[in-house]
Amino acid sequence: MGLKDFRIIYDNPWSTYYPGQTVTGNIIVVLDSMKKIRGISVKVKGVANTCWTTDKQDMDERGQYRDGTQTVTAHEEYFETKYYLVGSASGGEIEIQSGEHKFPFQCVLPTNLPSSFESDFGHVRYTVKATLDRPWKFDQEVKSPFTVVSPLDLNQEPRASEKVQEEMSKTFCCLCCGTPPLTVTYSLPVRGYVPGQSMPIRVIVENLSGVTVDTVKLILCKIVTLRATTPTTDTKTEEIVVAEVGKGPVEGGGTADYEQKLDIPPLPPSNLTNCGIIDVEYNLKVVACVSGWYYRNLSRNISVFVGTVPLVNYQTPSAPPAEGYPAKPSEIGWTTTGIPVSSPDGAPPSNLYPNLPPPSYEESTNGARSLWERGESEHVFGISNRFAPKYPVFNFIPAQ
């Protein structure tokens, strides 16, 4: 058989890095017999891709238009580093004996990378691929993804600390005259939150109409805008519900005044800075769902921000549980403050928030995606694995 095991192990236990940091790890090769190779190479790259099918019309040979479809795509490449750990592309054969072998690798990440992102129609993805270069035979490959988190410090986002208080109202037609109004007022202490935090939303319902409000829904939506450039330009927008709570009913003539909390799950930061073909935004949607199919619901969207560093003057996180954090984080490129050893521009750490406890890192709740890419062999080791990026999650103690 020869090759018994072929895998990639990162030194960072979360396989999560910030731009400007160094990705390090080992290529593990396990053989049950001697193997002849030309060399072992490693390739580290970062790319973004979008792809979906859209409708089009083609003219047939009789001059009539026929409905059809076409696939539109876009691609961005951020970096690619390739080198040989053993041997070379032009060298002679090398014999590797049976047993387990470790080959260390490293790659310094550029400083202007977008955060990892996965969706049904596009991704920003970072991978390491190792290749056993075999003369006169098919090469054998293994592929493993890692996460890049581009920092979004909410303290540097001017609108993140804004308070929100808005009101929406509606009257309903009843025969030939309108009802008194249904009024919903809602407020937020700030616009900016981090995963692990709860968004406290105060809701006041004054229902002077005779129509029952079945429930008031509070929905956190991720708005993804994807762009394609080939063979034609196109744009696609996804609205994905990432968290939702609701409360009701409020009868006609009744009132309600309460607070509900939306927990922020592991999510990519807003904007997806440095990516030109995918944008990410977040909205809080407030919907008053009323009885009767002939009445329209009352609804409004509010722009909110998801960051990687919390507002220091709003809430202070606590240290993560011991089992969620390695004993010596500084040895893998992290300080005990949770800020990367290298700042986003590659300069020495500024230590802006010395009292900020570190986050843990948890997989995105939006579902794992296949690692296979168009044109890639299905026989690559690790290609059948599904991948979900890991994002920083802070530990906040619930208010008593």
Short mmCIF file of C-alpha atoms in Angstrom, two decimals:
data_model
loop_
_atom_site.label_atom_id
_atom_site.label_comp_id
_atom_site.label_asym_id
_atom_site.label_seq_id
_atom_site.Cartn_x
_atom_site.Cartn_y
_atom_site.Cartn_z
CA MET A 1 0.00 0.00 0.00
CA GLY A 2 2.82 2.45 0.81
CA LEU A 3 1.10 5.60 2.07
CA LYS A 4 -0.87 4.80 5.23
CA ASP A 5 -1.60 8.32 6.50
CA PHE A 6 -1.08 11.81 5.12
CA ARG A 7 -2.29 14.83 7.09
CA ILE A 8 -1.58 18.42 8.13
CA ILE A 9 -1.44 19.51 11.79
CA TYR A 10 -1.33 23.20 12.77
CA ASP A 11 0.57 24.36 15.85
CA ASN A 12 -2.32 26.71 16.68
CA PRO A 13 -5.00 24.51 18.33
CA TRP A 14 -7.83 26.44 16.61
CA SER A 15 -5.99 26.72 13.26
CA THR A 16 -7.04 30.39 13.40
CA TYR A 17 -4.76 33.33 12.59
CA TYR A 18 -4.76 37.08 12.13
CA PRO A 19 -3.26 38.79 9.05
CA GLY A 20 0.48 39.29 9.54
CA GLN A 21 0.89 36.22 11.74
CA THR A 22 2.91 33.13 10.82
CA VAL A 23 1.09 29.88 10.08
CA THR A 24 3.17 26.96 11.38
CA GLY A 25 2.60 23.23 11.59
CA ASN A 26 3.74 19.81 10.43
CA ILE A 27 3.08 17.60 7.44
CA ILE A 28 2.63 14.06 8.77
CA VAL A 29 3.52 11.17 6.45
CA VAL A 30 3.05 7.58 7.64
CA LEU A 31 4.36 4.78 5.40
CA ASP A 32 4.05 1.02 5.83
CA SER A 33 6.88 0.42 3.34
CA MET A 34 9.74 2.33 1.72
CA LYS A 35 8.62 4.93 -0.82
CA LYS A 36 10.50 6.70 -3.63
CA ILE A 37 9.61 10.34 -4.22
CA ARG A 38 11.05 13.37 -5.98
CA GLY A 39 10.14 15.60 -3.05
CA ILE A 40 7.47 16.95 -0.70
CA SER A 41 6.12 20.41 -1.46
CA VAL A 42 3.73 22.63 0.44
CA LYS A 43 1.46 25.34 -0.99
CA VAL A 44 -0.32 27.93 1.17
CA LYS A 45 -2.87 30.15 -0.53
CA GLY A 46 -5.80 32.47 0.05
CA VAL A 47 -8.58 32.99 -2.51
CA ALA A 48 -12.16 34.18 -2.86
CA ASN A 49 -14.65 32.65 -5.28
CA THR A 50 -18.28 33.27 -6.15
CA CYS A 51 -20.46 31.04 -8.34
CA TRP A 52 -24.16 30.67 -9.09
CA THR A 53 -26.57 29.97 -11.95
CA THR A 54 -28.65 32.72 -13.50
CA ASP A 55 -31.34 32.86 -16.20
CA LYS A 56 -30.55 34.01 -19.72
CA GLN A 57 -32.11 34.04 -23.17
CA ASP A 58 -30.39 32.72 -26.30
CA MET A 59 -31.48 33.20 -29.90
CA ASP A 60 -31.82 29.94 -31.84
CA GLU A 61 -31.16 29.38 -35.55
CA ARG A 62 -34.73 30.50 -36.41
CA GLY A 63 -34.26 33.85 -34.68
CA GLN A 64 -36.44 32.93 -31.70
CA TYR A 65 -35.40 33.47 -28.10
CA ARG A 66 -35.12 30.42 -25.84
CA ASP A 67 -34.90 30.46 -22.07
CA GLY A 68 -31.72 29.01 -20.63
CA THR A 69 -29.26 29.30 -17.79
CA GLN A 70 -25.61 30.22 -17.39
CA THR A 71 -23.09 29.95 -14.58
CA VAL A 72 -21.49 33.22 -13.49
CA THR A 73 -18.32 33.41 -11.38
CA ALA A 74 -15.69 35.70 -9.91
CA HIS A 75 -12.28 35.01 -8.43
CA GLU A 76 -9.75 36.89 -6.30
CA GLU A 77 -6.33 35.59 -5.27
CA TYR A 78 -4.73 37.14 -2.20
CA PHE A 79 -1.48 35.21 -1.99
CA GLU A 80 0.14 31.90 -2.85
CA THR A 81 3.37 30.51 -1.40
CA LYS A 82 4.88 27.22 -2.58
CA TYR A 83 8.17 25.57 -1.69
CA TYR A 84 9.73 22.13 -1.20
CA LEU A 85 10.21 20.74 2.30
CA VAL A 86 12.25 17.83 0.93
CA GLY A 87 13.85 17.42 -2.50
CA SER A 88 13.00 19.61 -5.49
CA ALA A 89 10.97 19.58 -8.71
CA SER A 90 14.10 18.92 -10.79
CA GLY A 91 15.96 16.64 -8.36
CA GLY A 92 16.50 12.90 -8.35
CA GLU A 93 14.63 10.24 -6.44
CA ILE A 94 14.63 10.21 -2.63
CA GLU A 95 13.88 7.15 -0.56
CA ILE A 96 11.71 7.57 2.55
CA GLN A 97 11.68 4.65 4.93
CA SER A 98 8.58 3.14 6.50
CA GLY A 99 7.22 4.72 9.69
CA GLU A 100 5.96 8.17 10.70
CA HIS A 101 7.71 11.30 9.42
CA LYS A 102 7.12 14.95 10.36
CA PHE A 103 8.04 17.84 8.07
CA PRO A 104 7.60 21.32 9.62
CA PHE A 105 6.30 24.18 7.47
CA GLN A 106 5.62 27.87 7.96
CA CYS A 107 4.17 30.80 6.03
CA VAL A 108 3.93 34.49 6.97
CA LEU A 109 0.46 35.81 6.11
CA PRO A 110 0.09 39.14 4.29
CA THR A 111 -1.33 41.99 6.37
CA ASN A 112 -4.27 42.96 4.14
CA LEU A 113 -6.33 39.75 4.08
CA PRO A 114 -10.13 39.50 4.38
CA SER A 115 -11.68 37.23 7.01
CA SER A 116 -12.51 33.62 6.16
CA PHE A 117 -16.07 33.24 4.97
CA GLU A 118 -18.24 30.38 3.68
CA SER A 119 -21.67 30.46 2.03
CA ASP A 120 -23.63 28.50 -0.57
CA PHE A 121 -22.62 30.83 -3.40
CA GLY A 122 -19.15 32.02 -2.43
CA HIS A 123 -16.26 31.83 -0.02
CA VAL A 124 -13.04 33.42 1.20
CA ARG A 125 -10.84 30.41 1.93
CA TYR A 126 -7.30 29.74 3.13
CA THR A 127 -5.69 26.33 2.71
CA VAL A 128 -2.46 24.41 3.04
CA LYS A 129 -1.86 21.66 0.47
CA ALA A 130 1.06 19.24 0.71
CA THR A 131 2.13 17.12 -2.28
CA LEU A 132 4.17 13.94 -2.49
CA ASP A 133 5.89 14.53 -5.84
CA ARG A 134 6.30 11.03 -7.32
CA PRO A 135 8.30 10.43 -10.53
CA TRP A 136 6.35 8.61 -13.26
CA LYS A 137 3.29 8.30 -11.03
CA PHE A 138 0.32 10.41 -9.98
CA ASP A 139 1.18 12.78 -7.14
CA GLN A 140 -0.48 12.27 -3.77
CA GLU A 141 -1.91 15.33 -2.04
CA VAL A 142 -3.45 16.38 1.26
CA LYS A 143 -5.38 19.59 1.84
CA SER A 144 -6.36 21.33 5.08
CA PRO A 145 -8.09 24.70 5.65
CA PHE A 146 -7.36 27.30 8.31
CA THR A 147 -9.21 30.42 9.44
CA VAL A 148 -8.08 34.02 9.02
CA VAL A 149 -9.80 36.66 11.15
CA SER A 150 -9.34 40.25 9.99
CA PRO A 151 -9.84 42.39 13.12
CA LEU A 152 -12.83 44.70 13.39
CA ASP A 153 -12.38 46.76 16.54
CA LEU A 154 -15.80 48.16 17.44
CA ASN A 155 -14.08 50.94 19.38
CA GLN A 156 -12.76 52.22 16.05
CA GLU A 157 -16.15 52.04 14.29
CA PRO A 158 -17.86 55.44 14.86
CA ARG A 159 -21.45 54.17 14.68
CA ALA A 160 -20.93 51.05 16.83
CA SER A 161 -21.43 52.94 20.11
CA GLU A 162 -24.57 54.76 18.95
CA LYS A 163 -27.77 54.27 20.90
CA VAL A 164 -30.82 53.26 18.90
CA GLN A 165 -34.40 54.30 19.62
CA GLU A 166 -36.98 54.12 16.86
CA GLU A 167 -40.73 54.03 16.51
CA MET A 168 -42.97 52.54 13.85
CA SER A 169 -46.75 52.76 13.62
CA LYS A 170 -49.55 51.57 11.37
CA THR A 171 -53.29 51.87 11.02
CA PHE A 172 -55.52 49.18 9.57
CA CYS A 173 -58.45 49.62 7.23
CA CYS A 174 -61.71 48.30 8.68
CA LEU A 175 -64.54 48.55 6.12
CA CYS A 176 -64.39 52.19 5.00
CA CYS A 177 -62.48 53.74 7.92
CA GLY A 178 -59.12 53.27 9.58
CA THR A 179 -58.40 51.98 13.06
CA PRO A 180 -56.44 53.84 15.72
CA PRO A 181 -52.68 53.11 15.35
CA LEU A 182 -50.55 50.19 16.41
CA THR A 183 -47.26 51.67 17.64
CA VAL A 184 -44.08 49.71 18.34
CA THR A 185 -41.07 51.44 19.92
CA TYR A 186 -37.75 49.61 20.25
CA SER A 187 -34.33 50.58 21.54
CA LEU A 188 -30.75 49.28 21.79
CA PRO A 189 -27.98 50.61 24.07
CA VAL A 190 -25.37 50.32 21.24
CA ARG A 191 -25.16 49.13 17.62
CA GLY A 192 -21.97 47.08 17.93
CA TYR A 193 -21.62 43.58 19.46
CA VAL A 194 -19.26 40.61 19.36
CA PRO A 195 -20.04 36.88 19.25
CA GLY A 196 -20.81 35.62 22.75
CA GLN A 197 -22.55 38.87 23.67
CA SER A 198 -26.30 39.36 24.06
CA MET A 199 -28.11 42.18 22.31
CA PRO A 200 -30.66 43.60 24.80
CA ILE A 201 -33.68 44.98 22.93
CA ARG A 202 -36.38 46.90 24.72
CA VAL A 203 -39.79 46.73 23.06
CA ILE A 204 -42.86 48.85 23.86
CA VAL A 205 -46.11 47.95 22.11
CA GLU A 206 -49.12 50.27 22.26
CA ASN A 207 -51.92 48.59 20.37
CA LEU A 208 -54.82 51.01 20.06
CA SER A 209 -56.17 49.16 17.03
CA GLY A 210 -58.64 46.33 17.28
CA VAL A 211 -56.16 43.97 15.57
CA THR A 212 -54.27 41.39 17.63
CA VAL A 213 -50.47 41.35 17.43
CA ASP A 214 -49.69 37.64 17.50
CA THR A 215 -45.97 38.13 18.17
CA VAL A 216 -43.20 40.69 17.89
CA LYS A 217 -40.21 39.02 16.26
CA LEU A 218 -36.62 40.22 16.74
CA ILE A 219 -34.46 38.76 13.97
CA LEU A 220 -30.71 39.14 13.45
CA CYS A 221 -30.04 38.81 9.71
CA LYS A 222 -26.76 38.43 7.85
CA ILE A 223 -26.94 40.21 4.48
CA VAL A 224 -24.44 38.77 1.99
CA THR A 225 -23.88 40.54 -1.33
CA LEU A 226 -21.93 38.55 -3.91
CA ARG A 227 -20.60 39.78 -7.25
CA ALA A 228 -19.77 37.87 -10.44
CA THR A 229 -17.63 39.10 -13.33
CA THR A 230 -17.47 36.16 -15.80
CA PRO A 231 -18.89 35.71 -18.40
CA THR A 232 -21.07 38.69 -17.49
CA THR A 233 -21.39 40.90 -14.43
CA ASP A 234 -24.11 39.99 -11.95
CA THR A 235 -24.97 40.53 -8.29
CA LYS A 236 -26.70 38.21 -5.85
CA THR A 237 -27.95 39.03 -2.34
CA GLU A 238 -28.65 36.48 0.41
CA GLU A 239 -30.53 37.26 3.63
CA ILE A 240 -29.72 34.63 6.25
CA VAL A 241 -31.40 34.48 9.67
CA VAL A 242 -28.72 33.83 12.31
CA ALA A 243 -30.73 34.42 15.50
CA GLU A 244 -34.39 35.04 16.34
CA VAL A 245 -36.62 35.54 19.39
CA GLY A 246 -40.23 36.61 19.73
CA LYS A 247 -42.95 37.44 22.23
CA GLY A 248 -46.71 37.89 22.13
CA PRO A 249 -49.60 38.22 21.82
CA VAL A 250 -50.74 41.81 22.44
CA GLU A 251 -54.51 42.05 22.07
CA GLY A 252 -56.26 45.00 20.46
CA GLY A 253 -56.39 47.85 23.00
CA GLY A 254 -53.51 46.27 25.00
CA THR A 255 -49.94 47.34 25.77
CA ALA A 256 -46.65 45.60 26.48
CA ASP A 257 -43.25 46.78 27.74
CA TYR A 258 -40.40 44.26 27.99
CA GLU A 259 -36.80 43.44 27.12
CA GLN A 260 -35.60 40.45 25.12
CA LYS A 261 -32.04 39.34 24.42
CA LEU A 262 -30.62 38.06 21.14
CA ASP A 263 -27.48 35.97 21.63
CA ILE A 264 -24.80 36.65 19.00
CA PRO A 265 -23.44 33.31 17.66
CA PRO A 266 -19.98 32.83 16.07
CA LEU A 267 -20.10 35.06 12.97
CA PRO A 268 -17.70 36.70 10.51
CA PRO A 269 -17.13 40.40 11.22
CA SER A 270 -19.08 43.05 9.33
CA ASN A 271 -17.93 44.36 5.94
CA LEU A 272 -15.47 41.59 4.94
CA THR A 273 -12.79 44.26 4.44
CA ASN A 274 -10.27 43.65 1.60
CA CYS A 275 -12.61 41.37 -0.36
CA GLY A 276 -13.89 42.90 -3.59
CA ILE A 277 -16.50 40.28 -4.55
CA ILE A 278 -18.31 39.54 -1.25
CA ASP A 279 -19.78 41.98 1.29
CA VAL A 280 -21.27 41.11 4.68
CA GLU A 281 -23.63 43.31 6.69
CA TYR A 282 -25.95 42.70 9.64
CA ASN A 283 -29.49 43.97 10.26
CA LEU A 284 -31.80 43.67 13.22
CA LYS A 285 -35.30 43.20 11.85
CA VAL A 286 -38.25 44.07 14.12
CA VAL A 287 -41.54 42.57 12.89
CA ALA A 288 -44.95 42.96 14.51
CA CYS A 289 -46.93 40.00 13.14
CA VAL A 290 -50.67 40.72 13.15
CA SER A 291 -53.71 38.43 12.91
CA GLY A 292 -55.53 38.19 9.62
CA TRP A 293 -54.09 37.42 6.18
CA TYR A 294 -55.58 40.66 4.85
CA TYR A 295 -53.43 42.83 7.17
CA ARG A 296 -49.77 43.52 6.47
CA ASN A 297 -47.21 43.16 9.24
CA LEU A 298 -45.36 46.14 10.67
CA SER A 299 -41.64 45.79 9.99
CA ARG A 300 -38.35 47.73 10.01
CA ASN A 301 -34.60 47.01 9.69
CA ILE A 302 -31.82 48.50 11.82
CA SER A 303 -28.16 48.36 10.84
CA VAL A 304 -25.93 46.73 13.49
CA PHE A 305 -22.26 45.70 13.59
CA VAL A 306 -20.55 42.44 14.51
CA GLY A 307 -16.90 42.90 15.49
CA THR A 308 -13.92 41.00 16.85
CA VAL A 309 -13.07 43.42 19.71
CA PRO A 310 -15.94 44.50 22.01
CA LEU A 311 -16.80 48.05 23.01
CA VAL A 312 -14.69 48.50 26.14
CA ASN A 313 -16.97 51.17 27.63
CA TYR A 314 -20.14 49.10 27.22
CA GLN A 315 -19.59 45.61 28.66
CA THR A 316 -16.46 43.81 29.85
CA PRO A 317 -16.08 40.11 29.06
CA SER A 318 -14.62 37.62 31.51
CA ALA A 319 -11.96 34.98 30.91
CA PRO A 320 -13.11 31.99 28.85
CA PRO A 321 -13.55 28.59 30.50
CA ALA A 322 -10.21 26.88 31.13
CA GLU A 323 -11.09 23.94 28.88
CA GLY A 324 -11.64 26.32 25.95
CA TYR A 325 -8.18 27.85 26.01
CA PRO A 326 -4.65 26.39 25.85
CA ALA A 327 -2.42 26.58 28.89
CA LYS A 328 0.29 28.63 27.14
CA PRO A 329 -1.38 30.78 24.48
CA SER A 330 1.66 32.98 23.92
CA GLU A 331 3.56 30.01 22.48
CA ILE A 332 1.21 29.80 19.52
CA GLY A 333 1.12 33.48 18.67
CA TRP A 334 -1.43 34.89 21.11
CA THR A 335 -1.13 37.08 24.15
CA THR A 336 -3.27 36.52 27.23
CA THR A 337 -5.30 39.60 26.22
CA GLY A 338 -6.57 37.82 23.14
CA ILE A 339 -4.94 40.39 20.87
CA PRO A 340 -2.59 38.91 18.24
CA VAL A 341 1.14 39.22 18.88
CA SER A 342 1.44 41.08 15.58
CA SER A 343 -0.93 43.99 15.08
CA PRO A 344 -3.00 44.04 11.85
CA ASP A 345 -0.38 46.16 10.03
CA GLY A 346 2.45 43.84 11.06
CA ALA A 347 3.87 46.31 13.59
CA PRO A 348 4.69 45.33 17.19
CA PRO A 349 1.63 44.85 19.41
CA SER A 350 0.14 48.07 20.70
CA ASN A 351 -1.55 46.39 23.68
CA LEU A 352 -4.48 48.77 23.36
CA TYR A 353 -6.68 46.78 25.74
CA PRO A 354 -4.43 45.21 28.40
CA ASN A 355 -7.41 44.19 30.56
CA LEU A 356 -9.41 42.54 27.79
CA PRO A 357 -9.67 38.78 28.43
CA PRO A 358 -8.99 36.54 25.43
CA PRO A 359 -11.78 34.98 23.38
CA SER A 360 -12.21 31.34 22.56
CA TYR A 361 -12.71 30.31 18.92
CA GLU A 362 -15.84 28.52 17.75
CA GLU A 363 -17.10 27.26 14.41
CA SER A 364 -19.50 29.39 12.42
CA THR A 365 -23.14 28.45 12.96
CA ASN A 366 -23.91 28.83 9.25
CA GLY A 367 -22.96 25.24 8.41
CA ALA A 368 -19.82 23.59 7.09
CA ARG A 369 -19.00 23.56 3.37
CA SER A 370 -17.16 21.15 1.08
CA LEU A 371 -13.46 21.83 0.49
CA TRP A 372 -13.56 20.58 -3.09
CA GLU A 373 -12.94 23.24 -5.74
CA ARG A 374 -13.62 23.06 -9.47
CA GLY A 375 -10.88 21.26 -11.35
CA GLU A 376 -9.55 19.55 -8.22
CA SER A 377 -9.03 15.79 -7.94
CA GLU A 378 -11.50 13.95 -5.73
CA HIS A 379 -8.66 11.75 -4.43
CA VAL A 380 -6.91 14.45 -2.39
CA PHE A 381 -6.56 13.45 1.27
CA GLY A 382 -8.91 15.59 3.39
CA ILE A 383 -11.00 16.74 0.42
CA SER A 384 -14.10 14.95 1.77
CA ASN A 385 -13.93 16.95 5.00
CA ARG A 386 -16.33 19.84 5.45
CA PHE A 387 -15.10 23.16 6.79
CA ALA A 388 -16.61 25.93 8.90
CA PRO A 389 -14.38 28.89 9.89
CA LYS A 390 -13.77 29.57 13.58
CA TYR A 391 -14.46 33.09 14.87
CA PRO A 392 -13.58 34.77 18.19
CA VAL A 393 -16.27 34.33 20.86
CA PHE A 394 -16.09 36.28 24.11
CA ASN A 395 -17.37 35.10 27.46
CA PHE A 396 -19.91 37.48 29.04
CA ILE A 397 -21.46 36.71 32.42
CA PRO A 398 -25.26 37.12 32.17
CA ALA A 399 -26.68 39.99 34.23
CA GLN A 400 -28.46 38.83 37.34
#
